[in-house]
PDB file of C-alpha atoms in Angstrom:
ATOM      1  CA  MET L   1      -4.893  -0.015  46.624  1.00 43.00           C
ATOM      2  CA  LYS L   2      -8.338  -0.384  45.034  1.00 42.00           C
ATOM      3  CA  LYS L   3      -8.151   3.174  43.717  1.00 41.00           C
ATOM      4  CA  LEU L   4      -4.749   2.553  42.142  1.00 38.00           C
ATOM      5  CA  PHE L   5      -5.962  -0.677  40.516  1.00 38.00           C
ATOM      6  CA  PHE L   6      -9.126   1.057  39.211  1.00 39.00           C
ATOM      7  CA  PHE L   7      -7.028   3.962  37.871  1.00 41.00           C
ATOM      8  CA  LEU L   8      -4.708   1.564  36.022  1.00 40.00           C
ATOM      9  CA  ILE L   9      -7.633  -0.331  34.461  1.00 48.00           C
ATOM     10  CA  ILE L  10      -9.298   2.898  33.275  1.00 47.00           C
ATOM     11  CA  THR L  11      -5.996   4.208  31.902  1.00 46.00           C
ATOM     12  CA  PHE L  12      -5.409   0.955  29.998  1.00 45.00           C
ATOM     13  CA  LEU L  13      -8.897   1.014  28.476  1.00 47.00           C
ATOM     14  CA  PHE L  14      -8.534   4.581  27.226  1.00 49.00           C
ATOM     15  CA  THR L  15      -5.089   4.015  25.720  1.00 48.00           C
ATOM     16  CA  ALA L  16      -5.714   0.538  24.219  1.00 51.00           C
ATOM     17  CA  CYS L  17      -7.422   1.853  21.101  1.00 48.00           C
ATOM     18  CA  GLY L  18      -5.668   5.173  20.794  1.00 48.00           C
ATOM     19  CA  GLU L  19      -3.121   6.398  18.286  1.00 57.00           C
ATOM     20  CA  ASP L  20      -1.626   2.934  17.683  1.00 71.00           C
ATOM     21  CA  CYS L  21      -4.895   1.273  16.658  1.00 80.00           C
ATOM     22  CA  TYR L  22      -4.993   0.229  12.985  1.00 74.00           C
ATOM     23  CA  ASN L  23      -7.302  -2.091  11.027  1.00 76.00           C
ATOM     24  CA  ALA L  24      -5.611  -3.588   7.975  1.00 77.00           C
ATOM     25  CA  PRO L  25      -7.824  -4.529   5.005  1.00 80.00           C
ATOM     26  CA  GLN L  26      -9.036  -8.129   4.880  1.00 83.00           C
ATOM     27  CA  PRO L  27      -6.704 -10.357   2.838  1.00 87.00           C
ATOM     28  CA  ILE L  28      -7.663 -11.358  -0.688  1.00 92.00           C
ATOM     29  CA  ALA L  29      -7.236 -15.001  -1.670  1.00 95.00           C
ATOM     30  CA  PHE L  30      -7.500 -16.579  -5.124  1.00 95.00           C
ATOM     31  CA  LYS L  31      -8.108 -20.233  -5.997  1.00 96.00           C
ATOM     32  CA  PHE L  32      -7.350 -21.101  -9.616  1.00 96.00           C
ATOM     33  CA  VAL L  33      -9.278 -23.978 -11.158  1.00 96.00           C
ATOM     34  CA  ASN L  34     -10.095 -25.358 -14.609  1.00 95.00           C
ATOM     35  CA  ALA L  35     -13.588 -26.071 -15.969  1.00 93.00           C
ATOM     36  CA  SER L  36     -13.516 -29.453 -14.142  1.00 95.00           C
ATOM     37  CA  ASP L  37     -12.904 -27.655 -10.813  1.00 94.00           C
ATOM     38  CA  GLU L  38      -9.355 -29.040 -10.503  1.00 96.00           C
ATOM     39  CA  ASN L  39      -6.957 -26.766  -8.609  1.00 96.00           C
ATOM     40  CA  LEU L  40      -4.357 -25.647 -11.186  1.00 96.00           C
ATOM     41  CA  ILE L  41      -1.581 -25.177  -8.622  1.00 96.00           C
ATOM     42  CA  THR L  42      -2.195 -28.612  -7.092  1.00 96.00           C
ATOM     43  CA  ASN L  43      -2.152 -30.416 -10.464  1.00 96.00           C
ATOM     44  CA  GLY L  44       0.985 -28.561 -11.615  1.00 94.00           C
ATOM     45  CA  THR L  45      -0.610 -26.624 -14.493  1.00 95.00           C
ATOM     46  CA  LEU L  46      -0.144 -23.170 -12.939  1.00 95.00           C
ATOM     47  CA  THR L  47       3.543 -22.876 -12.094  1.00 94.00           C
ATOM     48  CA  ASN L  48       4.608 -19.293 -12.784  1.00 95.00           C
ATOM     49  CA  TYR L  49       2.498 -16.363 -11.614  1.00 95.00           C
ATOM     50  CA  SER L  50       2.822 -12.785 -10.401  1.00 96.00           C
ATOM     51  CA  VAL L  51       0.675  -9.754  -9.642  1.00 96.00           C
ATOM     52  CA  LYS L  52       1.734  -6.187 -10.388  1.00 95.00           C
ATOM     53  CA  GLU L  53       0.170  -2.923  -9.339  1.00 94.00           C
ATOM     54  CA  GLU L  54      -0.537  -0.245 -11.957  1.00 91.00           C
ATOM     55  CA  ASN L  55       2.817   1.428 -11.151  1.00 90.00           C
ATOM     56  CA  GLN L  56       4.539  -1.931 -11.923  1.00 90.00           C
ATOM     57  CA  LYS L  57       5.269  -2.645  -8.240  1.00 92.00           C
ATOM     58  CA  THR L  58       5.211  -6.414  -7.666  1.00 93.00           C
ATOM     59  CA  ILE L  59       2.687  -7.581  -5.071  1.00 92.00           C
ATOM     60  CA  GLN L  60       3.849 -10.254  -2.638  1.00 93.00           C
ATOM     61  CA  LEU L  61       1.931 -13.525  -2.984  1.00 94.00           C
ATOM     62  CA  THR L  62       1.716 -16.244  -0.364  1.00 94.00           C
ATOM     63  CA  LYS L  63       0.723 -19.798  -1.306  1.00 94.00           C
ATOM     64  CA  THR L  64      -1.320 -21.573   1.389  1.00 94.00           C
ATOM     65  CA  ASP L  65      -1.376 -25.281   2.236  1.00 95.00           C
ATOM     66  CA  GLU L  66      -4.670 -25.509   0.292  1.00 94.00           C
ATOM     67  CA  ASN L  67      -2.905 -24.031  -2.787  1.00 95.00           C
ATOM     68  CA  LEU L  68      -4.676 -20.676  -2.623  1.00 96.00           C
ATOM     69  CA  LEU L  69      -2.765 -17.482  -3.386  1.00 96.00           C
ATOM     70  CA  ILE L  70      -3.061 -14.644  -0.884  1.00 95.00           C
ATOM     71  CA  LEU L  71      -2.308 -11.112  -2.072  1.00 93.00           C
ATOM     72  CA  GLU L  72      -0.309  -9.348   0.618  1.00 88.00           C
ATOM     73  CA  ASN L  73      -0.657  -5.683   1.534  1.00 86.00           C
ATOM     74  CA  VAL L  74      -3.327  -4.622  -0.959  1.00 90.00           C
ATOM     75  CA  GLY L  75      -6.238  -2.294  -0.274  1.00 85.00           C
ATOM     76  CA  ALA L  76      -4.539   0.052   2.196  1.00 84.00           C
ATOM     77  CA  TYR L  77      -5.519   3.214   0.300  1.00 89.00           C
ATOM     78  CA  ASN L  78      -8.493   5.411  -0.407  1.00 90.00           C
ATOM     79  CA  GLY L  79      -9.569   4.963  -4.055  1.00 92.00           C
ATOM     80  CA  THR L  80      -9.168   2.463  -6.884  1.00 94.00           C
ATOM     81  CA  LYS L  81      -6.025   0.729  -8.162  1.00 95.00           C
ATOM     82  CA  ASN L  82      -5.497  -1.523 -11.169  1.00 96.00           C
ATOM     83  CA  TYR L  83      -3.613  -4.818 -10.968  1.00 96.00           C
ATOM     84  CA  THR L  84      -2.380  -7.351 -13.534  1.00 96.00           C
ATOM     85  CA  PHE L  85      -2.144 -11.088 -12.911  1.00 96.00           C
ATOM     86  CA  THR L  86       0.373 -12.780 -15.218  1.00 95.00           C
ATOM     87  CA  SER L  87       0.946 -16.525 -15.424  1.00 95.00           C
ATOM     88  CA  ASN L  88       2.033 -19.348 -17.700  1.00 95.00           C
ATOM     89  CA  VAL L  89      -1.682 -20.234 -18.211  1.00 94.00           C
ATOM     90  CA  ARG L  90      -3.624 -16.972 -18.521  1.00 92.00           C
ATOM     91  CA  ASN L  91      -3.348 -13.248 -17.822  1.00 94.00           C
ATOM     92  CA  PHE L  92      -6.100 -10.979 -16.523  1.00 95.00           C
ATOM     93  CA  THR L  93      -6.583  -7.625 -14.857  1.00 95.00           C
ATOM     94  CA  PHE L  94      -8.563  -6.606 -11.810  1.00 95.00           C
ATOM     95  CA  THR L  95      -9.253  -3.479  -9.815  1.00 96.00           C
ATOM     96  CA  ILE L  96      -9.548  -3.035  -6.076  1.00 94.00           C
ATOM     97  CA  GLN L  97     -11.674  -0.224  -4.708  1.00 94.00           C
ATOM     98  CA  SER L  98     -10.910   0.650  -1.069  1.00 92.00           C
ATOM     99  CA  SER L  99     -11.928   3.298   1.412  1.00 91.00           C
ATOM    100  CA  GLU L 100     -11.097   4.438   4.916  1.00 89.00           C
ATOM    101  CA  PHE L 101     -12.479   2.249   7.668  1.00 78.00           C
ATOM    102  CA  LYS L 102     -15.290   3.903   9.599  1.00 74.00           C
ATOM    103  CA  GLY L 103     -14.794   2.504  13.072  1.00 71.00           C
ATOM    104  CA  GLY L 104     -13.059   3.113  16.363  1.00 73.00           C
ATOM    105  CA  CYS L 105      -9.607   2.696  14.824  1.00 81.00           C
ATOM    106  CA  ASP L 106      -7.864   3.987  11.705  1.00 83.00           C
ATOM    107  CA  GLY L 107      -7.601   1.702   8.717  1.00 87.00           C
ATOM    108  CA  TYR L 108      -8.954   0.707   5.327  1.00 86.00           C
ATOM    109  CA  GLN L 109     -11.486  -1.714   3.945  1.00 87.00           C
ATOM    110  CA  ILE L 110     -11.814  -3.280   0.506  1.00 88.00           C
ATOM    111  CA  ASN L 111     -15.202  -2.400  -0.956  1.00 90.00           C
ATOM    112  CA  LYS L 112     -15.145  -3.993  -4.404  1.00 92.00           C
ATOM    113  CA  LEU L 113     -13.086  -6.203  -6.715  1.00 92.00           C
ATOM    114  CA  THR L 114     -13.700  -6.149 -10.454  1.00 93.00           C
ATOM    115  CA  PHE L 115     -12.122  -8.734 -12.765  1.00 93.00           C
ATOM    116  CA  THR L 116     -11.602  -8.431 -16.538  1.00 90.00           C
ATOM    117  CA  GLY L 117     -10.075 -10.939 -18.883  1.00 84.00           C
ATOM    118  CA  VAL L 118     -10.838 -13.286 -21.730  1.00 79.00           C
ATOM    119  CA  GLY L 119     -11.485 -16.903 -20.825  1.00 84.00           C
ATOM    120  CA  ILE L 120     -11.971 -16.480 -17.078  1.00 88.00           C
ATOM    121  CA  ASP L 121     -14.967 -16.726 -14.794  1.00 91.00           C
ATOM    122  CA  VAL L 122     -14.861 -15.573 -11.169  1.00 93.00           C
ATOM    123  CA  LYS L 123     -16.993 -16.775  -8.268  1.00 92.00           C
ATOM    124  CA  ASP L 124     -16.976 -15.162  -4.846  1.00 90.00           C
ATOM    125  CA  GLU L 125     -16.659 -18.201  -2.590  1.00 89.00           C
ATOM    126  CA  ASN L 126     -16.663 -18.214   1.173  1.00 84.00           C
ATOM    127  CA  GLY L 127     -13.385 -16.431   2.014  1.00 86.00           C
ATOM    128  CA  TYR L 128     -11.715 -16.515  -1.412  1.00 93.00           C
ATOM    129  CA  TYR L 129     -12.276 -15.841  -5.105  1.00 94.00           C
ATOM    130  CA  LYS L 130     -12.459 -18.915  -7.324  1.00 95.00           C
ATOM    131  CA  ILE L 131     -10.987 -18.028 -10.708  1.00 95.00           C
ATOM    132  CA  ILE L 132     -11.998 -20.504 -13.377  1.00 94.00           C
ATOM    133  CA  PHE L 133      -9.757 -20.691 -16.428  1.00 92.00           C
ATOM    134  CA  GLN L 134     -11.793 -21.983 -19.357  1.00 83.00           C
TER     135      GLN L 134
END
C-alpha cells in the first residue's frame, strides 16, 4: 500500500507542471485622474473609453470596484504591439513589449510599457499605472 501511495504522489508531481502548465502575463490596470488626483471615472468625467490593438481589435476592459480599468488578455505574445486608448476626455497611444516566460512552465511576461500622448503624465504605482490627464 505504501508503494502504491508513493507511486501516485511521484506521478502527480511529475505531471502537475507538464504540458498543461501556462503562465499568463500579469494584468495591466489603469487609474485615470486629473491634476488634483481625482479619479475621473468616480467623478463621472470619464464615461466613454475603449482600447484597440494595432490591428483594430478591441481589447476587453474590466472596471474594478476602485474604478480602475484592467486590460484583459494583453501581452501574450513575443514582441511589441501598439495600442490606442480613446475616450471622451483624451486619447493616447501605448506599446506593450512582451517576451516568453523563462520558467518551469510556458507563458509570457510583459517587459515594458511605453506611453505617448499630449497632455498626459503616467506614474507606475504599486500594481497599476496612474494616468494623469492635465
